[in-house]
Structures are given as C-alpha cells and as structure tokens.
Amino acid sequence: MRKGMLVAVLALAPLALAQIVAPTTGNGPDAVAKGVDSAAVNQTIQLILPKATALHLDVTTLTFDLTALDGPNWPNSGADFGNQMVCVYGLREDDVSTQLGDNFYNQIQTLPLGTYYDVANWPNIRIVGGGQVTAYPPIKLDNGRLVPGSKNHFVCYRSFILQKFSNGKRWELTVSRNDPQGAQGIQHLYIQDNPCDTFGQATGLYALPNGATLQLVPKNLQAGPTGSRSNNNPRQCGYKSWLDDLVVVAVKVNADLWGTSTANLTYTLTTTAW
C-alpha cells in the first residue's frame, strides 16, 4: 500500500527530483575546541546575492480586435471574447480627469468617458460603464427599434500580468510610448498598474499619448525587495520572489481610422536604492 502511494506522489510531482549535495570541506582555517563537559566552535554563514533588477512580460502584443463584433448577425452579434476584452459605453460624454498629488508624481488620473474598473476576484476586474457594446459601428436595437445612446463613443478594456523583480530597497516602474514613425497611431490610450499585494479598490487610469512617459507605481508602494512584498499577500501574489502587477489598458474608440492602429510601449523597472 505504501509503495503504491509513493508511486502516485511521484507521478503527481515530476519536478520534485532529488539533488545530491556533497559535504563542504572548506578552504579556511579549521576550528577546534576541547573541554571537559562541553566544547564550542564558531561558524559564520554567508548568503551572497548579486544586485538584480528584472521584468517578465509574456504578452508582447496586446490586440483590441473589434472585427468580431461585426458578425453575421450585426447589429446583434454580441461577440464573446472569453472575458479577455470588454467594451462598454461611456457614462459621460467626456473623460473625467483628477489632478493627483506628489505621491503620484502630480500626474492626472483619467476615467475614460467616466468608465472605470473595480475589484472582482484577483486578477479579474469588473468594468463599470454604460452597458456592453455588442456591435461595430456601435448600435443596439430593441424589438427592431434603436436604443437611444447606443451609437455613442465607447471604451474597451484588457489586462495582463507584468512581473517585476528587485532585491534592492526601493524601485520605480515607468512606461513610455514611442509609436513607429509613419504608422497609424492609437488616438486615445490609457493605462494603469496595480501591484498584487495592495490592489483592492476601484481606480482610474493615466492617459498615455505618443512620446509620453508615466510613473506607474506611487511612491509609497515602491519599497522592496519584491519577494517580501509578495509574502505580504500570498493569496494574490503567490509564494515567489517576483511581484505580480495587474496592468490594465484601455482604448477609447471615437474617430479612429479603419485598419490597424499601433502604439509601442516600453516598461522600465529601475532600482533606485540598494
């Protein structure tokens, strides 16, 4: 019975391979002690780590593809994006902007057309807007009659995980946008970053025009190392030395030209204090 249980455990954990460690003989002076009833020797244990700053991004191309909305049953197609993208009508005719303070580098928080995202169940978020957009160009019919306001501008949201690592005392995370020269650029792009250990409330985004650079993490959340931050909230962050950030990106669809519009973003993690 025990043998069968051992085989089952090994089958479930193929990566749990035993590693052989030989005794260390040392290359310094030996410690020798002698006594009648006891003897004691001293030893110093050292852990030496190199300075390290790293980022991991597994979504190098983030696509807002609205062609699926224009399906055979337009304008009632209601394409299913597998909860990876949500498009909602605005709650207002214009963006809602708020001037933030020094902790946020005096940047401006923006609610695109008054829409925003709230906490659902990490890392999932809930988009708050004026109803889901199910057709492009936007329109809704109810019993064959136009629903007022269903032709309005709208905002699409997507998110992904960006993992950062720093074994320093403080760090900062920035994003810069530099679109390809001559390419058709995205007119209205917004972004926000949420570290896993502290995220738990509704938040706005930052508008990110071409040529701009933004600070993504407020000053009071830049303490490291990242492994200790993850340990503060393992339910959301897991047990690892990297710190997960939920990055939310939104685009406002207004007067964009047809075809593919592009924005090139660069995320930079800098350790500012060792």
mmCIF file of C-alpha atoms in Angstrom:
data_model
loop_
_atom_site.group_PDB
_atom_site.id
_atom_site.type_symbol
_atom_site.label_atom_id
_atom_site.label_comp_id
_atom_site.label_asym_id
_atom_site.label_seq_id
_atom_site.Cartn_x
_atom_site.Cartn_y
_atom_site.Cartn_z
ATOM 1 C CA MET A 1 0.000 0.000 0.000
ATOM 2 C CA ARG A 2 2.801 2.437 0.893
ATOM 3 C CA LYS A 3 4.647 1.594 -2.298
ATOM 4 C CA GLY A 4 1.545 2.396 -4.332
ATOM 5 C CA MET A 5 1.139 5.721 -2.539
ATOM 6 C CA LEU A 6 4.777 6.621 -3.249
ATOM 7 C CA VAL A 7 4.342 5.915 -6.954
ATOM 8 C CA ALA A 8 1.227 8.122 -7.034
ATOM 9 C CA VAL A 9 3.063 11.012 -5.339
ATOM 10 C CA LEU A 10 5.965 10.775 -7.779
ATOM 11 C CA ALA A 11 3.548 10.772 -10.704
ATOM 12 C CA LEU A 12 1.901 13.978 -9.452
ATOM 13 C CA ALA A 13 5.209 15.773 -8.806
ATOM 14 C CA PRO A 14 7.539 15.060 -11.742
ATOM 15 C CA LEU A 15 9.623 18.158 -10.993
ATOM 16 C CA ALA A 16 10.412 17.154 -7.395
ATOM 17 C CA LEU A 17 13.713 15.468 -8.312
ATOM 18 C CA ALA A 18 16.294 14.736 -5.642
ATOM 19 C CA GLN A 19 19.559 16.666 -5.894
ATOM 20 C CA ILE A 20 22.815 15.370 -4.434
ATOM 21 C CA VAL A 21 24.869 17.646 -2.164
ATOM 22 C CA ALA A 22 28.353 16.637 -1.051
ATOM 23 C CA PRO A 23 29.838 17.802 2.293
ATOM 24 C CA THR A 24 31.791 21.064 2.169
ATOM 25 C CA THR A 25 35.411 20.757 3.275
ATOM 26 C CA GLY A 26 36.179 24.474 3.390
ATOM 27 C CA ASN A 27 39.335 26.308 2.435
ATOM 28 C CA GLY A 28 39.944 28.421 5.540
ATOM 29 C CA PRO A 29 41.315 27.686 8.986
ATOM 30 C CA ASP A 30 39.707 24.864 10.955
ATOM 31 C CA ALA A 31 38.015 25.432 14.318
ATOM 32 C CA VAL A 32 38.963 23.029 17.080
ATOM 33 C CA ALA A 33 37.716 23.093 20.675
ATOM 34 C CA LYS A 34 38.220 20.854 23.668
ATOM 35 C CA GLY A 35 36.622 20.810 27.091
ATOM 36 C CA VAL A 36 35.718 18.566 29.955
ATOM 37 C CA ASP A 37 31.924 18.732 29.795
ATOM 38 C CA SER A 38 31.381 20.709 26.538
ATOM 39 C CA ALA A 39 33.107 22.245 23.576
ATOM 40 C CA ALA A 40 32.003 25.048 21.233
ATOM 41 C CA VAL A 41 33.170 26.310 17.850
ATOM 42 C CA ASN A 42 32.025 29.343 15.911
ATOM 43 C CA GLN A 43 30.879 29.426 12.308
ATOM 44 C CA THR A 44 29.755 32.320 10.050
ATOM 45 C CA ILE A 45 27.079 31.661 7.434
ATOM 46 C CA GLN A 46 27.014 33.963 4.395
ATOM 47 C CA LEU A 47 24.459 34.408 1.616
ATOM 48 C CA ILE A 48 25.849 36.445 -1.273
ATOM 49 C CA LEU A 49 23.450 37.664 -3.943
ATOM 50 C CA PRO A 50 24.210 39.859 -6.935
ATOM 51 C CA LYS A 51 22.260 43.049 -7.472
ATOM 52 C CA ALA A 52 19.338 42.148 -9.732
ATOM 53 C CA THR A 53 16.517 44.024 -11.452
ATOM 54 C CA ALA A 54 14.256 42.148 -13.874
ATOM 55 C CA LEU A 55 10.916 42.252 -15.683
ATOM 56 C CA HIS A 56 8.837 39.427 -17.168
ATOM 57 C CA LEU A 57 6.146 40.127 -19.767
ATOM 58 C CA ASP A 58 4.559 37.219 -21.637
ATOM 59 C CA VAL A 59 2.070 39.327 -23.640
ATOM 60 C CA THR A 60 4.256 41.235 -26.079
ATOM 61 C CA THR A 61 1.350 42.034 -28.413
ATOM 62 C CA LEU A 62 -1.953 43.137 -26.883
ATOM 63 C CA THR A 63 -4.674 43.351 -29.523
ATOM 64 C CA PHE A 64 -8.049 45.059 -29.365
ATOM 65 C CA ASP A 65 -9.734 43.309 -32.293
ATOM 66 C CA LEU A 66 -13.233 44.639 -32.894
ATOM 67 C CA THR A 67 -13.823 42.809 -36.167
ATOM 68 C CA ALA A 68 -15.585 40.001 -34.287
ATOM 69 C CA LEU A 69 -18.319 42.444 -33.279
ATOM 70 C CA ASP A 70 -19.209 42.915 -36.948
ATOM 71 C CA GLY A 71 -20.587 39.381 -37.251
ATOM 72 C CA PRO A 72 -23.238 37.839 -39.485
ATOM 73 C CA ASN A 73 -25.987 38.849 -37.055
ATOM 74 C CA TRP A 74 -24.939 42.504 -36.906
ATOM 75 C CA PRO A 75 -26.030 44.591 -35.073
ATOM 76 C CA ASN A 76 -26.965 41.880 -32.567
ATOM 77 C CA SER A 77 -23.859 39.695 -32.892
ATOM 78 C CA GLY A 78 -22.545 40.197 -29.343
ATOM 79 C CA ALA A 79 -19.173 38.516 -29.904
ATOM 80 C CA ASP A 80 -17.746 36.524 -26.999
ATOM 81 C CA PHE A 81 -14.140 37.490 -26.247
ATOM 82 C CA GLY A 82 -13.750 34.942 -23.450
ATOM 83 C CA ASN A 83 -13.761 37.667 -20.780
ATOM 84 C CA GLN A 84 -10.386 38.875 -22.066
ATOM 85 C CA MET A 85 -11.793 42.098 -23.508
ATOM 86 C CA VAL A 86 -14.826 44.151 -22.571
ATOM 87 C CA CYS A 87 -16.170 47.182 -24.442
ATOM 88 C CA VAL A 88 -18.594 49.493 -22.648
ATOM 89 C CA TYR A 89 -20.407 52.710 -23.436
ATOM 90 C CA GLY A 90 -19.294 55.800 -21.589
ATOM 91 C CA LEU A 91 -21.027 57.129 -18.507
ATOM 92 C CA ARG A 92 -20.286 60.691 -19.647
ATOM 93 C CA GLU A 93 -19.625 62.466 -22.908
ATOM 94 C CA ASP A 94 -16.033 63.365 -21.926
ATOM 95 C CA ASP A 95 -13.214 61.932 -19.846
ATOM 96 C CA VAL A 96 -13.177 62.678 -16.122
ATOM 97 C CA SER A 97 -9.761 63.958 -15.011
ATOM 98 C CA THR A 98 -8.394 64.387 -11.480
ATOM 99 C CA GLN A 99 -5.128 66.089 -10.569
ATOM 100 C CA LEU A 100 -3.182 63.835 -8.197
ATOM 101 C CA GLY A 101 -0.574 64.834 -5.623
ATOM 102 C CA ASP A 102 3.144 64.314 -5.093
ATOM 103 C CA ASN A 103 2.755 60.635 -4.133
ATOM 104 C CA PHE A 104 1.522 60.060 -7.694
ATOM 105 C CA TYR A 105 4.146 62.365 -9.262
ATOM 106 C CA ASN A 106 1.459 65.019 -9.790
ATOM 107 C CA GLN A 107 0.078 63.021 -12.694
ATOM 108 C CA ILE A 108 -3.528 63.218 -13.873
ATOM 109 C CA GLN A 109 -5.875 60.308 -13.248
ATOM 110 C CA THR A 110 -8.425 59.762 -16.000
ATOM 111 C CA LEU A 111 -11.724 57.910 -16.196
ATOM 112 C CA PRO A 112 -12.225 57.336 -19.948
ATOM 113 C CA LEU A 113 -15.726 58.679 -20.693
ATOM 114 C CA GLY A 114 -16.372 58.264 -16.958
ATOM 115 C CA THR A 115 -15.818 54.482 -17.058
ATOM 116 C CA TYR A 116 -13.552 52.683 -14.593
ATOM 117 C CA TYR A 117 -12.699 49.239 -13.259
ATOM 118 C CA ASP A 118 -13.355 47.717 -9.857
ATOM 119 C CA VAL A 119 -12.212 44.655 -7.933
ATOM 120 C CA ALA A 120 -13.872 41.361 -8.796
ATOM 121 C CA ASN A 121 -11.584 38.491 -7.789
ATOM 122 C CA TRP A 122 -7.849 38.964 -8.308
ATOM 123 C CA PRO A 123 -6.648 39.091 -11.015
ATOM 124 C CA ASN A 124 -10.090 39.609 -12.571
ATOM 125 C CA ILE A 125 -11.637 43.070 -12.629
ATOM 126 C CA ARG A 126 -15.136 44.382 -13.219
ATOM 127 C CA ILE A 127 -15.654 47.126 -15.797
ATOM 128 C CA VAL A 128 -18.164 49.810 -14.798
ATOM 129 C CA GLY A 129 -19.702 51.626 -17.744
ATOM 130 C CA GLY A 130 -22.911 52.389 -19.555
ATOM 131 C CA GLY A 131 -23.636 48.886 -20.820
ATOM 132 C CA GLN A 132 -21.711 46.487 -23.031
ATOM 133 C CA VAL A 133 -21.053 47.282 -26.683
ATOM 134 C CA THR A 134 -22.061 44.391 -28.933
ATOM 135 C CA ALA A 135 -21.667 45.831 -32.437
ATOM 136 C CA TYR A 136 -19.291 47.922 -34.511
ATOM 137 C CA PRO A 137 -20.177 50.542 -35.512
ATOM 138 C CA PRO A 138 -21.948 50.759 -32.149
ATOM 139 C CA ILE A 139 -25.708 50.362 -32.271
ATOM 140 C CA LYS A 140 -28.417 48.455 -30.380
ATOM 141 C CA LEU A 141 -31.940 47.545 -31.358
ATOM 142 C CA ASP A 142 -34.806 46.612 -29.066
ATOM 143 C CA ASN A 143 -37.669 44.918 -30.909
ATOM 144 C CA GLY A 144 -36.319 46.422 -34.097
ATOM 145 C CA ARG A 145 -36.140 49.977 -32.745
ATOM 146 C CA LEU A 146 -32.996 51.955 -31.993
ATOM 147 C CA VAL A 147 -31.931 52.144 -28.348
ATOM 148 C CA PRO A 148 -31.132 55.810 -27.583
ATOM 149 C CA GLY A 149 -27.452 56.361 -26.841
ATOM 150 C CA SER A 150 -26.339 53.087 -28.417
ATOM 151 C CA LYS A 151 -24.422 54.917 -31.161
ATOM 152 C CA ASN A 152 -22.190 56.729 -28.672
ATOM 153 C CA HIS A 153 -18.426 56.528 -28.215
ATOM 154 C CA PHE A 154 -17.169 53.621 -26.128
ATOM 155 C CA VAL A 155 -14.139 52.247 -24.275
ATOM 156 C CA CYS A 156 -12.542 48.784 -24.490
ATOM 157 C CA TYR A 157 -10.547 47.242 -21.641
ATOM 158 C CA ARG A 158 -7.938 44.490 -21.480
ATOM 159 C CA SER A 159 -5.472 43.438 -18.780
ATOM 160 C CA PHE A 160 -2.375 41.292 -18.297
ATOM 161 C CA ILE A 161 0.217 40.397 -15.658
ATOM 162 C CA LEU A 162 3.619 42.094 -15.564
ATOM 163 C CA GLN A 163 6.089 40.542 -13.106
ATOM 164 C CA LYS A 164 8.889 42.591 -11.611
ATOM 165 C CA PHE A 165 11.903 41.582 -9.527
ATOM 166 C CA SER A 166 14.242 43.735 -7.483
ATOM 167 C CA ASN A 167 16.339 42.788 -4.487
ATOM 168 C CA GLY A 168 17.026 46.418 -3.665
ATOM 169 C CA LYS A 169 15.430 48.648 -1.040
ATOM 170 C CA ARG A 170 13.448 50.828 -3.467
ATOM 171 C CA TRP A 171 12.492 50.779 -7.129
ATOM 172 C CA GLU A 172 10.249 52.550 -9.640
ATOM 173 C CA LEU A 173 8.294 51.381 -12.672
ATOM 174 C CA THR A 174 7.742 53.582 -15.716
ATOM 175 C CA VAL A 175 6.091 53.176 -19.099
ATOM 176 C CA SER A 176 6.945 55.184 -22.187
ATOM 177 C CA ARG A 177 5.202 55.308 -25.547
ATOM 178 C CA ASN A 178 7.083 55.725 -28.806
ATOM 179 C CA ASP A 179 4.994 54.787 -31.839
ATOM 180 C CA PRO A 180 6.608 53.723 -35.125
ATOM 181 C CA GLN A 181 7.285 56.687 -37.369
ATOM 182 C CA GLY A 182 4.690 56.979 -40.088
ATOM 183 C CA ALA A 183 2.413 54.338 -38.564
ATOM 184 C CA GLN A 184 -1.236 54.906 -37.753
ATOM 185 C CA GLY A 185 -1.304 55.510 -34.011
ATOM 186 C CA ILE A 186 -3.989 54.788 -31.430
ATOM 187 C CA GLN A 187 -5.668 58.103 -30.660
ATOM 188 C CA HIS A 188 -6.807 57.523 -27.077
ATOM 189 C CA LEU A 189 -4.800 55.054 -24.968
ATOM 190 C CA TYR A 190 -4.964 54.691 -21.175
ATOM 191 C CA ILE A 191 -3.006 52.550 -18.712
ATOM 192 C CA GLN A 192 -2.769 51.718 -15.006
ATOM 193 C CA ASP A 193 -0.645 49.338 -12.917
ATOM 194 C CA ASN A 194 -1.792 47.510 -9.765
ATOM 195 C CA PRO A 195 0.680 45.600 -7.546
ATOM 196 C CA CYS A 196 -0.893 42.367 -6.341
ATOM 197 C CA ASP A 197 -0.146 42.915 -2.660
ATOM 198 C CA THR A 198 -2.017 46.201 -2.359
ATOM 199 C CA PHE A 199 -4.739 46.166 -5.016
ATOM 200 C CA GLY A 200 -8.230 46.158 -3.585
ATOM 201 C CA GLN A 201 -10.182 49.191 -4.710
ATOM 202 C CA ALA A 202 -11.522 50.942 -7.784
ATOM 203 C CA THR A 203 -9.039 53.054 -9.684
ATOM 204 C CA GLY A 204 -8.713 55.239 -12.726
ATOM 205 C CA LEU A 205 -6.069 55.218 -15.420
ATOM 206 C CA TYR A 206 -3.475 57.517 -16.950
ATOM 207 C CA ALA A 207 -3.810 58.839 -20.481
ATOM 208 C CA LEU A 208 -0.722 57.812 -22.475
ATOM 209 C CA PRO A 209 -0.184 59.873 -25.634
ATOM 210 C CA ASN A 210 2.666 59.203 -28.039
ATOM 211 C CA GLY A 211 6.021 60.429 -26.703
ATOM 212 C CA ALA A 212 4.922 60.445 -23.044
ATOM 213 C CA THR A 213 6.482 58.679 -20.037
ATOM 214 C CA LEU A 214 4.476 57.831 -16.919
ATOM 215 C CA GLN A 215 5.266 56.633 -13.409
ATOM 216 C CA LEU A 216 3.068 53.573 -12.866
ATOM 217 C CA VAL A 217 3.544 52.949 -9.133
ATOM 218 C CA PRO A 218 3.036 55.633 -6.450
ATOM 219 C CA LYS A 219 5.970 56.491 -4.207
ATOM 220 C CA ASN A 220 4.519 54.824 -1.107
ATOM 221 C CA LEU A 221 4.382 51.456 -2.913
ATOM 222 C CA GLN A 222 7.979 51.362 -4.173
ATOM 223 C CA ALA A 223 9.529 49.581 -1.217
ATOM 224 C CA GLY A 224 11.446 46.361 -1.843
ATOM 225 C CA PRO A 225 12.627 43.714 -2.159
ATOM 226 C CA THR A 226 9.813 42.347 -4.281
ATOM 227 C CA GLY A 227 9.945 38.945 -2.576
ATOM 228 C CA SER A 228 8.976 40.478 0.765
ATOM 229 C CA ARG A 229 6.102 42.310 -0.917
ATOM 230 C CA SER A 230 4.770 39.061 -2.379
ATOM 231 C CA ASN A 231 4.988 37.410 1.036
ATOM 232 C CA ASN A 232 2.703 40.109 2.462
ATOM 233 C CA ASN A 233 -0.205 38.849 0.341
ATOM 234 C CA PRO A 234 0.441 35.286 -0.875
ATOM 235 C CA ARG A 235 -3.245 34.779 -1.680
ATOM 236 C CA GLN A 236 -2.989 37.265 -4.525
ATOM 237 C CA CYS A 237 0.754 37.213 -5.182
ATOM 238 C CA GLY A 238 1.662 33.559 -4.629
ATOM 239 C CA TYR A 239 4.842 32.349 -2.949
ATOM 240 C CA LYS A 240 7.575 33.775 -5.155
ATOM 241 C CA SER A 241 10.292 36.397 -5.272
ATOM 242 C CA TRP A 242 8.687 38.191 -8.222
ATOM 243 C CA LEU A 243 5.870 40.671 -7.616
ATOM 244 C CA ASP A 244 2.828 40.400 -9.905
ATOM 245 C CA ASP A 245 1.345 43.605 -11.258
ATOM 246 C CA LEU A 246 -2.034 43.693 -12.981
ATOM 247 C CA VAL A 247 -1.691 46.146 -15.843
ATOM 248 C CA VAL A 248 -4.969 47.472 -17.260
ATOM 249 C CA VAL A 249 -5.017 49.028 -20.732
ATOM 250 C CA ALA A 250 -7.995 50.816 -22.251
ATOM 251 C CA VAL A 251 -8.676 52.408 -25.631
ATOM 252 C CA LYS A 252 -11.401 54.928 -26.369
ATOM 253 C CA VAL A 253 -12.986 54.269 -29.755
ATOM 254 C CA ASN A 254 -14.049 57.547 -31.253
ATOM 255 C CA ALA A 255 -12.886 58.766 -34.656
ATOM 256 C CA ASP A 256 -10.162 56.232 -35.392
ATOM 257 C CA LEU A 257 -9.423 55.251 -38.971
ATOM 258 C CA TRP A 258 -10.135 51.688 -40.097
ATOM 259 C CA GLY A 259 -7.320 49.156 -40.098
ATOM 260 C CA THR A 260 -4.587 48.528 -37.542
ATOM 261 C CA SER A 261 -3.535 51.366 -35.256
ATOM 262 C CA THR A 262 -0.366 50.802 -33.237
ATOM 263 C CA ALA A 263 1.232 52.021 -30.017
ATOM 264 C CA ASN A 264 4.682 50.850 -28.867
ATOM 265 C CA LEU A 265 5.177 50.748 -25.095
ATOM 266 C CA THR A 266 8.357 50.200 -23.083
ATOM 267 C CA TYR A 267 8.167 49.212 -19.411
ATOM 268 C CA THR A 268 11.261 50.006 -17.329
ATOM 269 C CA LEU A 269 11.940 48.870 -13.758
ATOM 270 C CA THR A 270 14.727 50.795 -12.060
ATOM 271 C CA THR A 271 16.134 50.001 -8.627
ATOM 272 C CA THR A 272 16.705 53.405 -7.052
ATOM 273 C CA ALA A 273 18.169 52.401 -3.661
ATOM 274 C CA TRP A 274 20.256 49.381 -2.707
#
